[in-house]
CSV table of C-alpha atoms in Angstrom, one decimal:
chain,number,residue,atom,x,y,z
A,1,MET,CA,0.0,0.0,0.0
A,2,LYS,CA,1.4,3.3,-1.0
A,3,ILE,CA,-0.7,6.4,-1.0
A,4,ASP,CA,0.7,9.7,-2.3
A,5,LYS,CA,-2.5,11.5,-3.3
A,6,LEU,CA,-6.0,11.9,-1.9
A,7,PHE,CA,-8.7,12.8,-4.3
A,8,ILE,CA,-11.9,14.0,-2.7
A,9,GLY,CA,-15.0,14.2,-4.8
A,10,LEU,CA,-16.9,17.2,-3.3
A,11,ASP,CA,-20.7,17.4,-3.1
A,12,LEU,CA,-20.7,21.0,-1.6
A,13,SER,CA,-23.0,19.7,1.1
A,14,LYS,CA,-22.8,18.2,4.6
A,15,TYR,CA,-21.5,15.0,3.1
A,16,ASP,CA,-18.1,16.7,2.5
A,17,ASN,CA,-17.5,17.1,6.2
A,18,ALA,CA,-16.9,13.4,6.8
A,19,CYS,CA,-14.7,13.1,3.7
A,20,ILE,CA,-12.5,16.0,4.8
A,21,GLU,CA,-12.3,14.8,8.4
A,22,ASN,CA,-11.1,11.4,7.2
A,23,ALA,CA,-8.7,12.9,4.7
A,24,HIS,CA,-7.2,15.2,7.3
A,25,TYR,CA,-6.7,12.2,9.6
A,26,LEU,CA,-5.0,10.1,6.9
A,27,LEU,CA,-2.8,13.1,5.9
A,28,ASN,CA,-1.6,13.4,9.5
A,29,HIS,CA,-0.6,9.8,9.8
A,30,ILE,CA,0.6,8.7,6.3
A,31,PRO,CA,3.7,10.6,5.5
A,32,SER,CA,3.8,9.6,1.8
A,33,ILE,CA,0.7,11.7,1.0
A,34,ASP,CA,1.9,14.9,-0.7
A,35,THR,CA,-1.2,16.0,-2.6
A,36,VAL,CA,-4.9,16.5,-1.7
A,37,VAL,CA,-7.2,17.3,-4.6
A,38,LEU,CA,-10.5,18.9,-3.7
A,39,TYR,CA,-12.6,18.3,-6.8
A,40,HIS,CA,-16.0,19.5,-8.0
A,41,ASN,CA,-17.5,19.5,-11.5
A,42,ILE,CA,-20.3,21.8,-12.8
A,43,LYS,CA,-23.0,20.2,-14.9
A,44,PHE,CA,-23.4,23.3,-17.0
A,45,ASN,CA,-26.3,22.1,-19.2
A,46,PHE,CA,-28.4,21.5,-16.2
A,47,ILE,CA,-27.5,24.9,-14.7
A,48,GLY,CA,-28.5,26.6,-17.9
A,49,GLU,CA,-32.0,25.2,-17.5
A,50,LEU,CA,-32.6,27.1,-14.3
A,51,ASP,CA,-33.9,30.6,-14.7
A,52,GLU,CA,-31.9,32.0,-11.8
A,53,PHE,CA,-28.6,31.0,-13.4
A,54,THR,CA,-29.3,32.0,-17.0
A,55,GLU,CA,-27.2,35.2,-16.6
A,56,LEU,CA,-24.4,33.5,-14.8
A,57,SER,CA,-21.8,31.9,-17.2
A,58,SER,CA,-20.2,28.6,-16.3
A,59,SER,CA,-16.8,30.4,-15.9
A,60,GLN,CA,-18.3,32.8,-13.4
A,61,LEU,CA,-20.0,30.0,-11.5
A,62,ARG,CA,-16.7,28.0,-11.6
A,63,GLU,CA,-14.9,30.9,-10.0
A,64,LYS,CA,-17.5,31.4,-7.3
A,65,ILE,CA,-17.3,27.7,-6.4
A,66,LEU,CA,-13.5,27.7,-6.5
A,67,LYS,CA,-13.5,30.7,-4.2
A,68,HIS,CA,-16.0,29.0,-1.9
A,69,ILE,CA,-13.7,25.9,-1.7
A,70,LYS,CA,-10.6,27.9,-1.0
A,71,LYS,CA,-12.4,29.9,1.7
A,72,ASN,CA,-14.3,27.2,3.5
A,73,TYR,CA,-12.6,23.9,2.7
A,74,VAL,CA,-8.8,24.5,2.4
A,75,PRO,CA,-8.4,26.0,5.9
A,76,LEU,CA,-9.8,22.8,7.4
A,77,PHE,CA,-6.5,21.1,6.5
A,78,GLU,CA,-4.7,23.5,8.8
A,79,GLU,CA,-0.9,23.0,8.6
A,80,HIS,CA,-1.2,20.9,5.4
A,81,SER,CA,-3.0,23.5,3.3
A,82,GLU,CA,0.0,23.9,1.0
A,83,LYS,CA,-0.7,20.3,-0.2
A,84,VAL,CA,-4.3,21.0,-1.1
A,85,ILE,CA,-5.3,21.7,-4.7
A,86,PRO,CA,-8.8,23.0,-5.3
A,87,THR,CA,-10.1,22.0,-8.7
A,88,VAL,CA,-13.4,22.9,-10.4
A,89,THR,CA,-14.3,22.0,-14.0
A,90,ASP,CA,-17.4,22.4,-16.1
A,91,ASP,CA,-18.4,19.1,-17.5
A,92,ASN,CA,-21.8,17.5,-17.8
A,93,SER,CA,-20.5,14.1,-17.0
A,94,THR,CA,-18.8,13.5,-13.7
A,95,ILE,CA,-17.2,10.4,-15.2
A,96,ASN,CA,-15.8,12.3,-18.1
A,97,ALA,CA,-14.6,15.1,-15.8
A,98,LEU,CA,-12.6,12.7,-13.7
A,99,LYS,CA,-11.2,10.9,-16.8
A,100,ASN,CA,-10.1,14.2,-18.2
A,101,GLN,CA,-8.5,15.3,-15.0
A,102,LEU,CA,-6.6,12.2,-14.0
A,103,ALA,CA,-4.2,9.7,-15.6
A,104,TYR,CA,-5.4,6.1,-15.7
A,105,ASN,CA,-2.4,4.9,-13.6
A,106,THR,CA,-3.7,6.0,-10.3
A,107,SER,CA,-2.8,3.0,-8.1
A,108,SER,CA,-1.3,5.3,-5.5
A,109,THR,CA,-4.4,7.6,-5.4
A,110,LEU,CA,-7.0,7.1,-2.7
A,111,PHE,CA,-10.4,8.4,-3.9
A,112,ILE,CA,-12.7,9.6,-1.1
A,113,PHE,CA,-16.5,10.1,-1.6
A,114,GLY,CA,-19.4,10.8,0.7
A,115,SER,CA,-21.7,7.9,1.3
A,116,LYS,CA,-25.2,9.3,1.0
A,117,SER,CA,-27.9,7.7,3.0
A,118,GLN,CA,-31.5,8.2,1.9
A,119,GLU,CA,-34.5,8.4,4.2
A,120,ASP,CA,-35.2,4.6,3.8
A,121,GLY,CA,-31.7,3.9,4.9
A,122,THR,CA,-30.3,2.9,1.5
A,123,GLY,CA,-27.0,4.3,0.2
A,124,ASP,CA,-26.1,6.1,-3.0
A,125,VAL,CA,-23.4,4.4,-5.0
A,126,PRO,CA,-22.4,6.7,-7.9
A,127,MET,CA,-21.9,4.9,-11.2
A,128,LYS,CA,-18.5,6.6,-11.5
A,129,THR,CA,-17.2,4.4,-8.7
A,130,VAL,CA,-18.1,1.1,-10.5
A,131,SER,CA,-17.4,1.8,-14.1
A,132,LEU,CA,-14.1,3.6,-14.5
A,133,LYS,CA,-10.8,1.9,-15.2
A,134,MET,CA,-9.2,4.3,-12.8
A,135,PHE,CA,-11.0,2.7,-10.0
A,136,ASN,CA,-8.4,0.0,-9.8
A,137,SER,CA,-7.5,2.5,-7.2
A,138,PRO,CA,-8.9,2.2,-3.7
A,139,ALA,CA,-12.0,4.2,-2.8
A,140,LEU,CA,-13.1,5.3,0.7
A,141,PHE,CA,-16.8,5.9,1.2
A,142,CYS,CA,-17.5,8.1,4.2
A,143,PRO,CA,-21.0,8.3,5.7
A,144,SER,CA,-22.1,11.3,7.7
A,145,PRO,CA,-20.9,11.3,10.5
A,146,ALA,CA,-17.8,9.1,10.1
A,147,ASN,CA,-15.6,9.9,13.1
A,148,THR,CA,-11.9,9.5,13.5
A,149,PRO,CA,-9.5,8.4,14.9
A,150,TYR,CA,-9.3,4.8,13.7
A,151,LYS,CA,-9.1,2.5,16.7
A,152,THR,CA,-10.9,-0.7,15.4
A,153,LEU,CA,-10.9,-2.2,11.9
A,154,PHE,CA,-13.1,-4.9,10.4
A,155,ALA,CA,-11.3,-6.7,7.5
A,156,ALA,CA,-13.9,-8.6,5.4
A,157,ILE,CA,-12.5,-12.0,4.5
A,158,ASP,CA,-14.0,-14.1,1.7
A,159,LEU,CA,-11.9,-17.4,2.1
A,160,LYS,CA,-11.8,-17.9,-1.7
A,161,THR,CA,-8.8,-19.4,-3.3
A,162,LYS,CA,-8.7,-16.5,-5.8
A,163,GLY,CA,-10.5,-14.0,-3.7
A,164,SER,CA,-9.5,-10.6,-2.3
A,165,ASP,CA,-8.0,-11.8,1.0
A,166,LYS,CA,-4.4,-11.1,0.1
A,167,ASN,CA,-5.2,-7.4,-0.7
A,168,VAL,CA,-7.5,-7.0,2.4
A,169,ILE,CA,-4.8,-8.5,4.7
A,170,THR,CA,-2.0,-6.3,3.1
A,171,TRP,CA,-4.0,-3.1,3.4
A,172,SER,CA,-5.2,-3.9,6.9
A,173,ASN,CA,-1.6,-4.5,8.1
A,174,ASN,CA,-0.3,-1.4,6.4
A,175,PHE,CA,-3.0,0.6,8.2
A,176,ARG,CA,-1.7,-1.0,11.4
A,177,GLU,CA,1.8,0.4,10.6
A,178,HIS,CA,0.4,3.9,10.3
A,179,PHE,CA,-2.0,3.5,13.2
A,180,PRO,CA,0.0,1.3,15.7
A,181,ASN,CA,-2.9,0.9,18.2
A,182,LEU,CA,-5.4,-0.2,15.6
A,183,GLU,CA,-7.2,-3.4,16.5
A,184,VAL,CA,-7.9,-5.6,13.5
A,185,THR,CA,-10.7,-8.2,13.3
A,186,GLY,CA,-11.0,-10.5,10.4
A,187,VAL,CA,-14.7,-11.1,9.7
A,188,TYR,CA,-16.3,-13.8,7.6
A,189,VAL,CA,-19.9,-14.6,7.1
A,190,ASN,CA,-20.9,-18.3,6.5
A,191,GLU,CA,-24.3,-18.0,4.8
A,192,THR,CA,-27.0,-20.6,5.5
A,193,PRO,CA,-27.6,-22.7,2.3
A,194,LEU,CA,-31.4,-22.4,2.1
A,195,ALA,CA,-31.5,-20.7,-1.3
A,196,TYR,CA,-28.6,-22.7,-2.8
A,197,PHE,CA,-29.3,-26.4,-2.4
A,198,PRO,CA,-32.8,-27.3,-3.4
A,199,TYR,CA,-31.9,-30.6,-5.0
A,200,ILE,CA,-29.5,-32.1,-2.5
A,201,GLU,CA,-30.8,-35.0,-0.4
A,202,LYS,CA,-29.7,-33.6,2.9
A,203,GLY,CA,-31.5,-31.4,5.4
A,204,ASN,CA,-30.7,-27.8,5.5
A,205,ASP,CA,-29.4,-28.0,9.0
A,206,GLN,CA,-27.0,-30.8,8.1
A,207,ILE,CA,-25.7,-28.9,5.1
A,208,ALA,CA,-25.3,-25.7,7.2
A,209,ASP,CA,-23.3,-27.6,9.8
A,210,GLU,CA,-21.0,-29.2,7.2
A,211,LEU,CA,-20.4,-25.8,5.6
A,212,TRP,CA,-19.8,-24.3,9.0
A,213,HIS,CA,-17.1,-26.8,9.9
A,214,ASN,CA,-15.6,-26.4,6.4
A,215,CYS,CA,-15.5,-22.7,7.0
A,216,GLU,CA,-13.9,-23.1,10.4
A,217,ALA,CA,-11.2,-25.3,8.7
A,218,LYS,CA,-10.6,-22.6,6.0
A,219,PHE,CA,-10.4,-19.9,8.6
A,220,LYS,CA,-7.8,-21.9,10.6
A,221,LYS,CA,-5.8,-22.6,7.5
A,222,LEU,CA,-5.8,-18.9,6.6
A,223,ALA,CA,-4.6,-18.1,10.1
A,224,GLU,CA,-1.8,-20.6,9.7
A,225,THR,CA,-0.7,-19.7,6.1
A,226,GLN,CA,-0.9,-16.0,6.9
A,227,LYS,CA,0.2,-16.2,10.5
A,228,LYS,CA,3.0,-13.7,9.9
A,229,HIS,CA,0.5,-11.2,8.8
A,230,VAL,CA,-2.5,-12.0,11.0
A,231,LYS,CA,-0.9,-13.2,14.2
A,232,GLU,CA,-2.2,-10.2,16.2
A,233,TRP,CA,-5.6,-10.2,14.6
A,234,ASN,CA,-8.9,-11.1,16.2
A,235,PHE,CA,-11.3,-13.3,14.2
A,236,LYS,CA,-15.0,-13.2,14.0
A,237,LEU,CA,-16.9,-16.0,12.3
A,238,LEU,CA,-20.6,-15.1,11.6
A,239,LYS,CA,-23.3,-17.5,10.7
A,240,GLY,CA,-26.7,-16.7,9.2
A,241,ASN,CA,-28.6,-15.9,6.0
A,242,GLY,CA,-27.2,-12.9,4.2
A,243,VAL,CA,-23.6,-11.7,4.1
A,244,VAL,CA,-24.5,-8.0,4.2
A,245,GLN,CA,-27.2,-8.4,6.9
A,246,ASN,CA,-24.7,-10.2,9.2
A,247,LEU,CA,-21.9,-7.7,8.5
A,248,LYS,CA,-24.3,-4.8,9.3
A,249,LYS,CA,-25.4,-6.5,12.5
A,250,ALA,CA,-21.8,-7.0,13.6
A,251,ILE,CA,-21.0,-3.4,12.7
A,252,LYS,CA,-23.9,-2.1,14.6
A,253,GLU,CA,-23.0,-4.1,17.7
A,254,GLU,CA,-19.2,-3.5,17.8
A,255,LYS,CA,-19.0,-0.1,16.0
A,256,PRO,CA,-15.7,-0.5,14.2
A,257,ASP,CA,-14.1,2.8,12.9
A,258,LEU,CA,-13.3,1.4,9.5
A,259,LEU,CA,-14.3,-1.5,7.2
A,260,ILE,CA,-12.0,-2.9,4.5
A,261,VAL,CA,-13.6,-5.0,1.7
A,262,GLY,CA,-12.4,-6.4,-1.6
A,263,ARG,CA,-13.3,-4.7,-4.8
A,264,ASN,CA,-14.1,-7.5,-7.2
A,265,SER,CA,-16.2,-10.7,-6.9
A,266,THR,CA,-14.6,-14.1,-7.6
A,267,PHE,CA,-16.4,-14.2,-11.0
A,268,LEU,CA,-15.6,-10.6,-12.0
A,269,ARG,CA,-11.9,-10.4,-11.1
A,270,ASN,CA,-10.8,-9.0,-14.5
A,271,THR,CA,-13.5,-6.4,-14.7
A,272,ASN,CA,-13.9,-2.9,-13.3
A,273,VAL,CA,-17.1,-3.6,-11.6
A,274,TYR,CA,-17.6,-4.1,-7.8
A,275,GLY,CA,-18.7,-7.5,-6.7
A,276,SER,CA,-22.3,-7.9,-5.7
A,277,THR,CA,-21.6,-8.1,-1.9
A,278,THR,CA,-19.6,-4.9,-2.0
A,279,ARG,CA,-22.3,-3.1,-4.0
A,280,LYS,CA,-25.0,-4.3,-1.7
A,281,LEU,CA,-22.9,-3.3,1.3
A,282,LEU,CA,-22.4,0.2,0.0
A,283,MET,CA,-26.1,0.6,-0.9
A,284,SER,CA,-27.2,-0.6,2.6
A,285,ALA,CA,-25.4,2.5,4.0
A,286,PRO,CA,-23.8,1.1,7.2
A,287,LYS,CA,-22.6,3.9,9.5
A,288,VAL,CA,-18.9,3.2,9.0
A,289,PRO,CA,-16.4,4.3,6.5
A,290,ILE,CA,-15.8,1.6,3.9
A,291,LEU,CA,-12.5,1.2,2.1
A,292,VAL,CA,-12.9,-0.8,-1.1
A,293,ILE,CA,-9.6,-2.1,-2.4
């Protein structure tokens, strides 16, 4: 894990507060970070449809927003303000705006977005975060509020041969280096098989028990093969129907300060699309920052 740039997608609303708080905390603890981009794009065609903005050109609006960011956002970074680059562009497509602003080789850039929660409790997952090639980079989704410092971390383990465990373990331990008192818990959810085995001549309870013991064995093997990296970890093995529901329940009960999950599903490893569990988790809007790697 090497982060040298933070890229914050601004919303110019309360959702920016959590993003900036987390970015400032990371900046104070990760010495390799030398740049913080505060970015906002103007959808000028939409603005042009509003009567109150018809006399305000996009360039004037851009300057007003830029001035607002410099006045209200940059000072929040205190002694690091010289590292902050406010950037405002006029582009109807946020995706195109980001593509035009950044190189595709962004493996050392951490993207930070607000995680918007609707009245029904669901989250807003912008399409830009699941469709761009650049999002081979890690992305941190911050709900409001998302407090710092980071004291406890949940590392979501999938126990797949070709899954994301290696990256999750690497990032979790690198965070421990930057935050020495960080307590890491590896979390795995063993789903009950009710929806998956309609034609097997075994009872659901018997299948569930067999899968549970198999899961325990895999978890033990992971702890042994990765003992150098996970020797000081805690482990939590959850059992029940629904990975996301069980993760949310554990998050609600133990209130970790950060959750790290893998980016791709087992079947979509060579794509730029988040796996279904990650998408569902983001859309369920748990009250914890989620780092997707």
